[in-house]
CSV table of C-alpha atoms and ligand atoms in Angstrom, one decimal:
chain,number,residue,atom,x,y,z
A,1,MET,CA,11.0,0.5,65.1
A,2,THR,CA,7.4,-0.2,64.6
A,3,LYS,CA,6.3,2.5,62.3
A,4,GLN,CA,2.8,2.1,61.0
A,5,ARG,CA,3.1,0.7,57.5
A,6,ASP,CA,1.1,2.1,54.7
A,7,GLY,CA,-1.5,-0.2,53.2
A,8,PHE,CA,-4.5,-0.6,51.0
A,9,ALA,CA,-7.6,0.5,52.8
A,10,SER,CA,-10.1,-1.9,51.2
A,11,SER,CA,-10.5,-5.0,49.1
A,12,LEU,CA,-11.4,-2.8,46.2
A,13,GLY,CA,-8.2,-0.8,46.7
A,14,ALA,CA,-6.1,-4.0,46.8
A,15,PHE,CA,-7.7,-5.1,43.6
A,16,THR,CA,-7.2,-1.9,41.7
A,17,ALA,CA,-3.6,-1.4,42.9
A,18,THR,CA,-2.8,-4.9,41.8
A,19,VAL,CA,-4.4,-4.4,38.4
A,20,ALA,CA,-2.5,-1.1,38.1
A,21,SER,CA,0.8,-3.0,38.4
A,22,ALA,CA,-0.2,-5.8,36.2
A,23,VAL,CA,-1.8,-3.9,33.3
A,24,GLY,CA,0.8,-2.1,31.2
A,25,LEU,CA,2.9,-2.3,28.1
A,26,GLY,CA,2.8,-6.1,28.7
A,27,ASN,CA,-0.8,-6.2,27.5
A,28,ILE,CA,-0.8,-3.8,24.6
A,29,TRP,CA,2.7,-4.0,23.4
A,30,LYS,CA,4.4,-7.3,24.5
A,31,PHE,CA,1.5,-9.7,24.3
A,32,PRO,CA,0.6,-8.9,20.7
A,33,TYR,CA,4.2,-8.7,19.6
A,34,LEU,CA,5.1,-12.1,21.1
A,35,ALA,CA,1.9,-13.6,19.7
A,36,GLY,CA,2.9,-12.3,16.3
A,37,VAL,CA,6.5,-13.5,16.4
A,38,ASN,CA,5.5,-16.9,17.8
A,39,GLY,CA,2.9,-17.8,15.2
A,40,GLY,CA,-0.4,-16.8,16.9
A,41,ALA,CA,-3.0,-19.0,18.5
A,42,ALA,CA,-0.9,-21.9,19.8
A,43,PHE,CA,1.2,-19.4,21.7
A,44,VAL,CA,-1.9,-17.6,22.9
A,45,LEU,CA,-3.4,-20.8,24.2
A,46,THR,CA,-0.2,-21.8,25.9
A,47,TYR,CA,0.0,-18.4,27.5
A,48,LEU,CA,-3.6,-18.7,28.8
A,49,LEU,CA,-2.7,-22.1,30.3
A,50,ALA,CA,0.4,-20.6,31.9
A,51,VAL,CA,-1.6,-17.9,33.5
A,52,ALA,CA,-4.2,-20.3,34.9
A,53,LEU,CA,-1.9,-23.1,36.0
A,54,VAL,CA,1.2,-21.3,37.1
A,55,GLY,CA,0.6,-17.5,37.2
A,56,LEU,CA,-2.5,-17.5,39.3
A,57,PRO,CA,-1.2,-19.9,42.0
A,58,ILE,CA,2.1,-18.0,42.3
A,59,LEU,CA,0.3,-14.7,42.5
A,60,VAL,CA,-1.7,-16.1,45.4
A,61,ALA,CA,1.5,-17.4,47.0
A,62,GLU,CA,3.3,-14.0,46.7
A,63,HIS,CA,0.3,-12.2,48.2
A,64,ALA,CA,0.1,-14.7,51.1
A,65,ILE,CA,3.8,-14.5,51.9
A,66,GLY,CA,3.8,-10.7,51.7
A,67,ARG,CA,0.8,-10.4,54.0
A,68,LYS,CA,2.3,-12.8,56.4
A,69,MET,CA,5.6,-11.0,56.6
A,70,ARG,CA,4.4,-7.4,56.3
A,71,LYS,CA,7.8,-6.2,54.9
A,72,ASP,CA,9.3,-5.3,51.6
A,73,ALA,CA,10.3,-8.2,49.4
A,74,VAL,CA,14.0,-8.5,50.2
A,75,ALA,CA,13.2,-8.4,54.0
A,76,SER,CA,10.4,-10.8,53.6
A,77,TYR,CA,12.4,-13.5,51.8
A,78,ALA,CA,15.3,-13.0,54.2
A,79,THR,CA,13.3,-14.0,57.1
A,80,VAL,CA,10.3,-16.0,55.8
A,81,VAL,CA,11.8,-19.4,56.6
A,82,PRO,CA,13.5,-19.4,60.0
A,83,ARG,CA,17.3,-20.1,59.8
A,84,GLU,CA,17.1,-20.3,55.9
A,85,GLY,CA,18.3,-16.8,55.1
A,86,PHE,CA,19.4,-17.7,51.5
A,87,TRP,CA,15.9,-17.3,50.2
A,88,VAL,CA,16.8,-13.6,50.3
A,89,LEU,CA,18.2,-14.4,46.9
A,90,ILE,CA,14.7,-14.2,45.6
A,91,GLY,CA,14.6,-10.6,46.7
A,92,TYR,CA,18.0,-9.7,45.3
A,93,ALA,CA,17.2,-11.4,42.0
A,94,GLY,CA,14.0,-9.3,42.0
A,95,VAL,CA,16.0,-6.1,42.3
A,96,VAL,CA,18.2,-7.1,39.4
A,97,ALA,CA,15.1,-8.0,37.4
A,98,ALA,CA,13.5,-4.7,38.1
A,99,PHE,CA,16.6,-2.9,36.7
A,100,LEU,CA,16.7,-5.1,33.6
A,101,ILE,CA,13.0,-4.7,32.9
A,102,MET,CA,13.1,-0.9,33.4
A,103,ALA,CA,16.0,-0.7,31.0
A,104,PHE,CA,13.9,-1.7,28.0
A,105,TYR,CA,10.5,-0.9,29.4
A,106,SER,CA,11.5,2.8,29.7
A,107,ASP,CA,12.6,2.8,26.1
A,108,VAL,CA,9.2,1.4,24.9
A,109,ALA,CA,7.4,3.8,27.3
A,110,GLY,CA,9.4,6.6,25.7
A,111,TRP,CA,8.0,5.6,22.3
A,112,VAL,CA,4.5,5.7,23.7
A,113,PHE,CA,5.0,9.1,25.3
A,114,SER,CA,6.5,10.4,22.0
A,115,TYR,CA,3.5,9.0,20.1
A,116,ILE,CA,1.2,11.3,22.1
A,117,VAL,CA,3.0,14.3,20.8
A,118,LYS,CA,3.6,12.9,17.3
A,119,SER,CA,0.0,11.9,16.8
A,120,PHE,CA,-1.1,15.2,18.1
A,121,MET,CA,1.2,17.0,15.6
A,122,ALA,CA,-0.1,14.8,12.8
A,123,ALA,CA,-3.7,15.6,13.8
A,124,PHE,CA,-2.9,19.3,13.9
A,125,ARG,CA,-1.1,19.4,10.6
A,126,GLY,CA,-3.6,17.0,9.0
A,127,THR,CA,-1.0,14.7,7.7
A,128,GLY,CA,-1.7,11.0,7.4
A,129,PRO,CA,-1.4,8.5,10.2
A,130,LEU,CA,2.0,7.6,11.6
A,131,SER,CA,3.6,5.0,9.5
A,132,ALA,CA,6.0,2.1,9.9
A,133,GLN,CA,8.7,4.5,8.6
A,134,ASP,CA,7.9,7.0,11.3
A,135,PHE,CA,8.3,4.3,13.9
A,136,ALA,CA,11.5,3.0,12.5
A,137,ALA,CA,13.0,6.5,12.4
A,138,LEU,CA,12.1,7.0,16.1
A,139,ALA,CA,13.2,3.6,17.5
A,140,SER,CA,16.5,3.4,15.6
A,141,GLY,CA,17.5,6.9,16.3
A,142,THR,CA,20.1,8.0,18.8
A,143,TRP,CA,19.1,11.2,20.6
A,144,GLU,CA,15.4,11.2,20.1
A,145,PRO,CA,14.6,7.8,21.8
A,146,LEU,CA,17.2,8.5,24.5
A,147,ILE,CA,15.7,11.8,25.4
A,148,TRP,CA,12.2,10.3,25.6
A,149,GLN,CA,13.5,7.4,27.6
A,150,ILE,CA,15.4,9.5,30.1
A,151,GLY,CA,12.4,11.8,30.3
A,152,VAL,CA,10.2,8.9,31.2
A,153,VAL,CA,12.6,7.7,33.9
A,154,VAL,CA,12.8,11.1,35.4
A,155,PHE,CA,9.0,11.5,35.3
A,156,VAL,CA,8.3,8.2,37.1
A,157,SER,CA,11.1,8.8,39.6
A,158,LEU,CA,9.6,12.2,40.5
A,159,ILE,CA,6.2,10.5,41.1
A,160,VAL,CA,7.8,7.9,43.3
A,161,ALA,CA,10.0,10.4,45.1
A,162,ALA,CA,7.1,12.8,45.8
A,163,GLY,CA,5.2,9.9,47.3
A,164,VAL,CA,2.2,10.6,45.0
A,165,SER,CA,2.2,7.2,43.5
A,166,LYS,CA,-1.0,6.5,45.4
A,167,GLY,CA,-2.6,9.4,43.6
A,168,ILE,CA,-1.5,8.0,40.2
A,169,GLU,CA,-2.9,4.6,41.2
A,170,ALA,CA,-6.1,6.2,42.2
A,171,ALA,CA,-6.2,8.0,38.9
A,172,THR,CA,-5.9,4.6,37.1
A,173,LYS,CA,-9.3,3.7,38.5
A,174,LEU,CA,-10.6,6.3,36.2
A,175,THR,CA,-8.3,5.8,33.2
A,176,MET,CA,-8.4,2.0,33.0
A,177,PRO,CA,-12.1,1.9,32.1
A,178,ILE,CA,-11.5,4.6,29.5
A,179,LEU,CA,-8.6,2.6,28.0
A,180,LEU,CA,-10.8,-0.4,28.0
A,181,ALA,CA,-13.6,1.5,26.2
A,182,LEU,CA,-11.1,2.7,23.6
A,183,LEU,CA,-9.8,-0.8,23.1
A,184,LEU,CA,-13.3,-2.0,22.5
A,185,LEU,CA,-13.8,0.8,20.0
A,186,CYS,CA,-10.6,-0.3,18.2
A,187,ASP,CA,-11.8,-3.9,18.3
A,188,ILE,CA,-15.1,-3.0,16.6
A,189,ARG,CA,-13.3,-1.0,13.9
A,190,ALA,CA,-10.6,-3.5,13.3
A,191,LEU,CA,-13.0,-6.4,13.2
A,192,THR,CA,-15.1,-4.8,10.6
A,193,LEU,CA,-12.2,-4.0,8.2
A,194,PRO,CA,-12.2,-6.1,5.0
A,195,GLY,CA,-10.0,-9.2,5.5
A,196,ALA,CA,-10.1,-8.8,9.3
A,197,PHE,CA,-11.2,-12.4,9.9
A,198,LYS,CA,-7.7,-13.7,9.1
A,199,GLY,CA,-6.5,-11.9,12.2
A,200,VAL,CA,-9.1,-13.6,14.4
A,201,THR,CA,-8.1,-17.0,13.0
A,202,PHE,CA,-4.5,-16.1,13.6
A,203,LEU,CA,-5.2,-15.4,17.2
A,204,PHE,CA,-7.6,-18.2,18.0
A,205,ALA,CA,-7.2,-21.1,15.6
A,206,PRO,CA,-4.1,-22.9,16.9
A,207,ASP,CA,-1.6,-24.6,14.7
A,208,PHE,CA,0.4,-26.7,17.2
A,209,SER,CA,3.3,-27.2,14.8
A,210,LYS,CA,4.2,-23.6,15.8
A,211,LEU,CA,5.0,-24.7,19.4
A,212,SER,CA,8.5,-25.5,20.4
A,213,GLY,CA,10.4,-25.5,23.7
A,214,THR,CA,11.4,-21.9,23.4
A,215,VAL,CA,7.9,-20.8,22.4
A,216,ILE,CA,6.4,-22.5,25.4
A,217,LEU,CA,9.1,-21.0,27.7
A,218,SER,CA,8.4,-17.5,26.4
A,219,ALA,CA,4.6,-18.0,27.0
A,220,LEU,CA,5.4,-18.9,30.6
A,221,GLY,CA,7.8,-16.0,31.0
A,222,LEU,CA,5.1,-13.7,29.6
A,223,ALA,CA,2.6,-15.0,32.2
A,224,PHE,CA,5.1,-14.0,34.9
A,225,PHE,CA,5.8,-10.6,33.3
A,226,LYS,CA,2.2,-9.8,32.8
A,227,LEU,CA,1.2,-10.5,36.3
A,228,SER,CA,4.3,-8.8,37.7
A,229,LEU,CA,5.4,-12.1,39.3
A,230,GLY,CA,8.6,-13.8,40.4
A,231,MET,CA,10.5,-10.8,41.6
A,232,GLY,CA,8.8,-9.5,44.7
A,233,THR,CA,6.5,-6.8,43.4
A,234,MET,CA,3.4,-8.8,44.3
A,235,THR,CA,4.9,-9.9,47.6
A,236,THR,CA,5.3,-6.2,48.5
A,237,TYR,CA,1.7,-5.6,47.4
A,238,GLY,CA,0.6,-8.5,49.5
A,239,SER,CA,2.2,-6.9,52.5
A,240,TYR,CA,-0.2,-3.9,52.1
A,241,MET,CA,-3.3,-6.0,52.0
A,242,PRO,CA,-5.7,-6.1,54.9
A,243,GLU,CA,-6.8,-9.4,56.4
A,244,SER,CA,-10.2,-8.9,54.9
A,245,VAL,CA,-8.9,-9.4,51.3
A,246,ARG,CA,-9.8,-12.8,50.1
A,247,LEU,CA,-6.6,-13.6,48.3
A,248,VAL,CA,-7.7,-16.3,46.0
A,249,PRO,CA,-10.8,-14.6,44.5
A,250,ASN,CA,-8.9,-11.3,44.4
A,251,ALA,CA,-6.0,-12.9,42.4
A,252,GLY,CA,-8.5,-14.6,40.2
A,253,ARG,CA,-10.2,-11.4,39.3
A,254,VAL,CA,-6.8,-9.7,38.7
A,255,ALA,CA,-5.7,-12.4,36.3
A,256,LEU,CA,-9.0,-12.4,34.5
A,257,ALA,CA,-9.1,-8.6,34.1
A,258,ASP,CA,-5.5,-8.5,32.9
A,259,THR,CA,-5.9,-11.3,30.4
A,260,LEU,CA,-9.0,-9.6,29.1
A,261,VAL,CA,-7.1,-6.5,28.3
A,262,SER,CA,-4.5,-8.5,26.5
A,263,ILE,CA,-7.0,-10.3,24.4
A,264,LEU,CA,-8.8,-7.1,23.5
A,265,ALA,CA,-5.5,-5.6,22.5
A,266,GLY,CA,-4.8,-8.6,20.3
A,267,LEU,CA,-8.3,-8.3,18.7
A,268,ALA,CA,-7.6,-4.6,17.9
A,269,ILE,CA,-4.2,-5.4,16.4
A,270,PHE,CA,-4.2,-8.6,14.4
A,271,PRO,CA,-7.4,-8.1,12.3
A,272,ALA,CA,-5.8,-4.7,11.3
A,273,VAL,CA,-2.5,-6.3,10.7
A,274,PHE,CA,-4.0,-8.7,8.1
A,275,ALA,CA,-6.5,-6.2,6.7
A,276,PHE,CA,-3.7,-3.7,6.0
A,277,GLY,CA,-1.1,-6.3,5.0
A,278,PHE,CA,1.4,-5.7,7.8
A,279,GLU,CA,3.7,-8.4,8.9
A,280,PRO,CA,2.4,-10.2,12.1
A,281,ALA,CA,6.0,-11.0,13.1
A,282,SER,CA,7.0,-7.3,13.0
A,283,GLY,CA,8.3,-7.5,16.5
A,284,PRO,CA,8.3,-4.6,18.9
A,285,SER,CA,7.0,-2.2,16.3
A,286,LEU,CA,3.7,-4.0,15.9
A,287,LEU,CA,1.6,-1.8,18.2
A,288,PHE,CA,3.0,1.4,16.8
A,289,ILE,CA,2.3,0.5,13.2
A,290,SER,CA,-1.2,-1.0,13.6
A,291,ILE,CA,-3.0,1.2,16.0
A,292,PRO,CA,-2.6,4.5,14.1
A,293,ALA,CA,-3.7,2.6,11.0
A,294,VAL,CA,-6.9,1.4,12.7
A,295,PHE,CA,-7.8,4.8,14.0
A,296,SER,CA,-7.1,6.4,10.7
A,297,LYS,CA,-10.2,4.6,9.4
A,298,MET,CA,-12.5,6.3,11.9
A,299,PRO,CA,-14.1,9.7,12.2
A,300,PHE,CA,-12.0,11.7,14.7
A,301,GLY,CA,-9.4,9.0,14.3
A,302,ASN,CA,-6.5,11.4,15.1
A,303,PHE,CA,-8.1,12.5,18.3
A,304,PHE,CA,-8.6,8.8,19.3
A,305,THR,CA,-5.0,8.0,18.5
A,306,VAL,CA,-3.8,10.7,20.8
A,307,LEU,CA,-6.1,9.6,23.5
A,308,PHE,CA,-5.0,5.9,23.1
A,309,PHE,CA,-1.4,6.7,23.5
A,310,LEU,CA,-2.1,9.0,26.4
A,311,LEU,CA,-4.0,6.3,28.3
A,312,SER,CA,-1.3,3.7,27.4
A,313,ALA,CA,1.3,6.0,28.8
A,314,LEU,CA,-0.7,6.2,32.0
A,315,ALA,CA,-1.0,2.4,32.2
A,316,ALA,CA,2.7,2.1,31.6
A,317,THR,CA,3.4,4.6,34.3
A,318,GLY,CA,1.4,2.6,36.9
A,319,ALA,CA,3.4,-0.5,36.0
A,320,MET,CA,6.7,1.4,36.1
A,321,ILE,CA,5.9,2.8,39.6
A,322,SER,CA,5.5,-0.8,40.9
A,323,LEU,CA,8.8,-1.7,39.2
A,324,ILE,CA,10.9,1.2,40.6
A,325,GLU,CA,9.4,0.6,44.0
A,326,VAL,CA,11.3,-2.7,44.3
A,327,PRO,CA,14.8,-1.3,44.3
A,328,VAL,CA,13.7,1.9,46.1
A,329,ALA,CA,12.1,-0.1,48.9
A,330,TRP,CA,15.3,-2.2,49.2
A,331,LEU,CA,17.7,0.8,49.2
A,332,SER,CA,15.7,2.8,51.6
A,333,GLY,CA,14.7,-0.1,53.9
A,334,LYS,CA,17.7,-2.4,54.2
A,335,MET,CA,20.4,0.0,53.1
A,336,LYS,CA,18.8,2.8,55.2
A,337,LEU,CA,19.2,5.5,52.5
A,338,PRO,CA,16.9,8.5,52.6
A,339,ARG,CA,14.1,7.9,50.1
A,340,PRO,CA,15.0,10.7,47.7
A,341,LYS,CA,18.6,9.3,47.5
A,342,ALA,CA,17.3,5.8,46.9
A,343,VAL,CA,15.1,7.1,44.0
A,344,ILE,CA,18.1,9.0,42.4
A,345,ILE,CA,20.4,5.9,42.6
A,346,THR,CA,17.7,3.7,41.1
A,347,ALA,CA,17.0,6.2,38.3
A,348,LEU,CA,20.7,6.5,37.5
A,349,GLY,CA,21.0,2.7,37.4
A,350,ILE,CA,18.1,2.4,35.1
A,351,ILE,CA,19.5,5.1,32.8
A,352,VAL,CA,22.9,3.5,32.7
A,353,LEU,CA,21.4,0.2,31.6
A,354,GLY,CA,18.7,1.8,29.5
A,355,ILE,CA,21.0,3.7,27.2
A,356,PRO,CA,22.7,0.5,25.7
A,357,ALA,CA,19.2,-1.1,25.5
A,358,THR,CA,17.9,1.8,23.4
A,359,LEU,CA,21.0,2.2,21.3
A,360,SER,CA,21.0,-1.5,20.5
A,361,LEU,CA,18.0,-0.9,18.2
A,362,GLY,CA,19.8,1.7,16.3
A,363,PRO,CA,23.5,2.7,16.1
A,364,TRP,CA,24.7,-0.2,18.3
A,365,LYS,CA,22.9,-2.9,16.3
A,366,GLU,CA,26.1,-4.8,15.7
A,367,VAL,CA,27.0,-5.1,19.4
A,368,GLN,CA,25.8,-8.5,20.4
A,369,LEU,CA,26.1,-10.9,23.3
A,370,PHE,CA,24.7,-14.4,22.9
A,371,LYS,CA,23.5,-13.3,19.5
A,372,MET,CA,21.3,-10.6,21.0
A,373,GLY,CA,21.5,-6.8,21.3
A,374,PHE,CA,21.1,-5.4,24.8
A,375,PHE,CA,17.4,-4.7,24.5
A,376,ASP,CA,16.6,-8.3,23.6
A,377,LEU,CA,19.2,-9.6,26.0
A,378,PHE,CA,17.8,-7.8,29.0
A,379,ASP,CA,14.3,-8.9,28.1
A,380,TYR,CA,15.4,-12.5,27.6
A,381,ILE,CA,17.2,-12.7,30.9
A,382,GLN,CA,14.3,-11.3,32.9
A,383,GLN,CA,11.5,-13.1,31.1
A,384,ASN,CA,13.0,-16.5,30.4
A,385,LEU,CA,15.4,-16.8,33.4
A,386,LEU,CA,14.9,-14.5,36.4
A,387,LEU,CA,11.1,-14.4,36.6
A,388,PRO,CA,10.4,-18.2,36.1
A,389,LEU,CA,13.2,-19.1,38.5
A,390,GLY,CA,12.0,-16.6,41.0
A,391,GLY,CA,8.5,-18.0,40.7
A,392,LEU,CA,9.9,-21.5,41.2
A,393,ALA,CA,11.7,-20.5,44.3
A,394,ILE,CA,8.6,-18.7,45.7
A,395,ALA,CA,6.5,-21.8,45.1
A,396,ILE,CA,9.1,-23.9,46.9
A,397,VAL,CA,9.1,-21.5,49.9
A,398,ALA,CA,5.3,-21.5,50.1
A,399,GLY,CA,4.7,-25.2,49.4
A,400,TRP,CA,7.7,-26.9,51.0
A,401,ARG,CA,9.4,-24.6,53.5
A,402,LEU,CA,6.5,-23.0,55.3
A,403,ARG,CA,4.3,-25.1,57.6
A,404,LYS,CA,1.2,-26.0,55.7
A,405,SER,CA,-1.2,-24.8,58.4
A,406,ASP,CA,0.6,-21.5,58.7
A,407,PHE,CA,0.5,-20.9,55.0
A,408,LEU,CA,-3.2,-22.0,54.7
A,409,ASN,CA,-4.2,-19.8,57.6
A,410,GLU,CA,-2.6,-16.8,55.8
A,411,LEU,CA,-4.3,-17.8,52.6
A,412,ALA,CA,-7.6,-18.0,54.3
A,413,GLY,CA,-7.3,-14.8,56.2
A,414,GLN,CA,-10.7,-13.9,57.5
A,415,GLU,CA,-12.5,-16.3,55.2
A,416,LYS,CA,-14.7,-18.5,57.3
A,417,GLY,CA,-15.2,-22.2,56.8
A,418,LYS,CA,-13.0,-24.5,54.8
A,419,LYS,CA,-13.2,-23.2,51.3
A,420,TRP,CA,-12.5,-25.9,48.7
A,421,TYR,CA,-10.4,-23.6,46.5
A,422,LEU,CA,-7.9,-23.0,49.2
A,423,THR,CA,-6.8,-26.6,49.2
A,424,LEU,CA,-6.9,-26.7,45.4
A,425,VAL,CA,-4.7,-23.7,45.1
A,426,TYR,CA,-2.3,-25.2,47.7
A,427,ILE,CA,-1.9,-28.3,45.6
A,428,PHE,CA,-1.1,-26.2,42.6
A,429,ILE,CA,1.5,-24.1,44.6
A,430,LYS,CA,3.1,-27.2,46.1
A,431,TYR,CA,3.1,-29.6,43.2
A,432,ILE,CA,1.7,-28.6,39.9
A,433,SER,CA,3.0,-25.1,39.3
A,434,PRO,CA,6.6,-25.8,40.3
A,435,ALA,CA,6.6,-29.1,38.3
A,436,LEU,CA,5.4,-27.2,35.2
A,437,ILE,CA,8.0,-24.5,35.6
A,438,VAL,CA,10.8,-27.1,35.8
A,439,LEU,CA,9.4,-29.0,32.8
A,440,VAL,CA,9.0,-25.9,30.6
A,441,PHE,CA,12.3,-24.6,31.7
A,442,LEU,CA,14.2,-27.8,30.9
A,443,ASN,CA,12.3,-28.3,27.6
A,444,GLY,CA,13.0,-24.7,26.7
A,445,PHE,CA,16.7,-25.3,27.0
A,446,GLY,CA,16.5,-28.4,24.9
A,447,VAL,CA,17.1,-30.9,27.7
A,448,PHE,CA,14.5,-33.3,26.3
A,449,GLY,CA,15.9,-33.0,22.8
A,450,LYS,CA,14.6,-30.8,20.0
B,501,LIG,N1,3.1,-6.3,34.4
B,501,LIG,C1,3.5,-5.1,33.8
B,501,LIG,C2,3.1,-5.1,32.3
B,501,LIG,O1,2.7,-6.1,31.8
B,501,LIG,C3,5.0,-4.9,33.9
B,501,LIG,C4,5.5,-5.1,35.3
B,501,LIG,C5,5.2,-4.2,36.3
B,501,LIG,C6,6.3,-6.1,35.9
B,501,LIG,N2,5.8,-4.7,37.5
B,501,LIG,C7,6.4,-5.8,37.2
B,501,LIG,C8,6.8,-7.2,35.3
B,501,LIG,C9,7.1,-6.7,38.0
B,501,LIG,C10,7.5,-8.1,36.1
B,501,LIG,C11,7.6,-7.8,37.5
B,501,LIG,O2,3.2,-4.1,31.7
């Protein structure tokens, strides 16, 4: 069957679609929360290095493999190296990772969606900004967070099932710039609050005693999570890219744009955290406590708060579409299920895993495995195990199992002449990035001692 595959029409389309997958709750929720928990600047610096030295090369490798294979991720890795079918494990691990990520991501997205309504109501009634107590009541509840979460899963599933994802991704071309503008507005306000400078120091003046094996490992894991790497999403996106896309510059721009959004979010949140006397290590609640407080100090603040959570919800939706697409593509491709069925099964799977994740922040607090509740456990497994190991395997496939000339040809595409950066990126993919992953991984698990 040689059905014409869908694809991105242009280089700009490839760029925006990739950004739409990368930018999401990872930037505005996870990055600040992890930076806060892990002591600030030293973590941020490690994260930036991880993006440049590992994330970027692996993003390029995934795009190149996807474009070479022109198939979904599971099918790509099943056949990428002739007679070495076991690389398909990358694809399967990716399907598992997609479920684990969605289980907690949909909970957080549910908070974001509910904050649109809650901040609207607060604006309408003229009550004060949403507080830490408001957030705690929501996140540790039973029915309220579950209903929002399930609502989000159904909403995203409908988009994917109706095949209008492209429309949403096109819409993000419009909404991303507005989100960026709102973040800038937040930055300006937050940075001019009395006592704000402590937040800047926290974010940019590294105290290296804060670094440990586990902190470095989570910075690496965040780089993978942020760029949607190590589980096939970006391989699938590569398979939609026309030959004309210059993979390395494209990936560079994506990584840069994505990192910029995270830093802007950090600059909105931490100055406010210090100015208002919140706890930087608050954890997952950080975004929800600090942003309403910043906006409350502005004219039309209520209106901006509603808008902020609305745009964040859209960004999260773009990321979730790309996540759900992984199991859906596998179920409808390899397993030959009709697409609507594939979407329903995926959604049910997410809900089944999502319920314990959500309840683990409230009524099921005591239920622990490896000293973690389900929310943290799922996050830990995907971020610190599945994504880095998936990335390592991808680097090994690209650098060691494919013929160098084949891989470099795919990387070059229609780029004429021998571009210096192609060889440089290849050296990273083959040696430096995998070596770094192995080192960080072993160090994170205490192999080199504490
Ligand atoms: N990158 C997205 C974010 O930061 C999340 C995401 C979307 C993702 N697709 C992914 C993470 C695939 C890992 C793998 O919000």
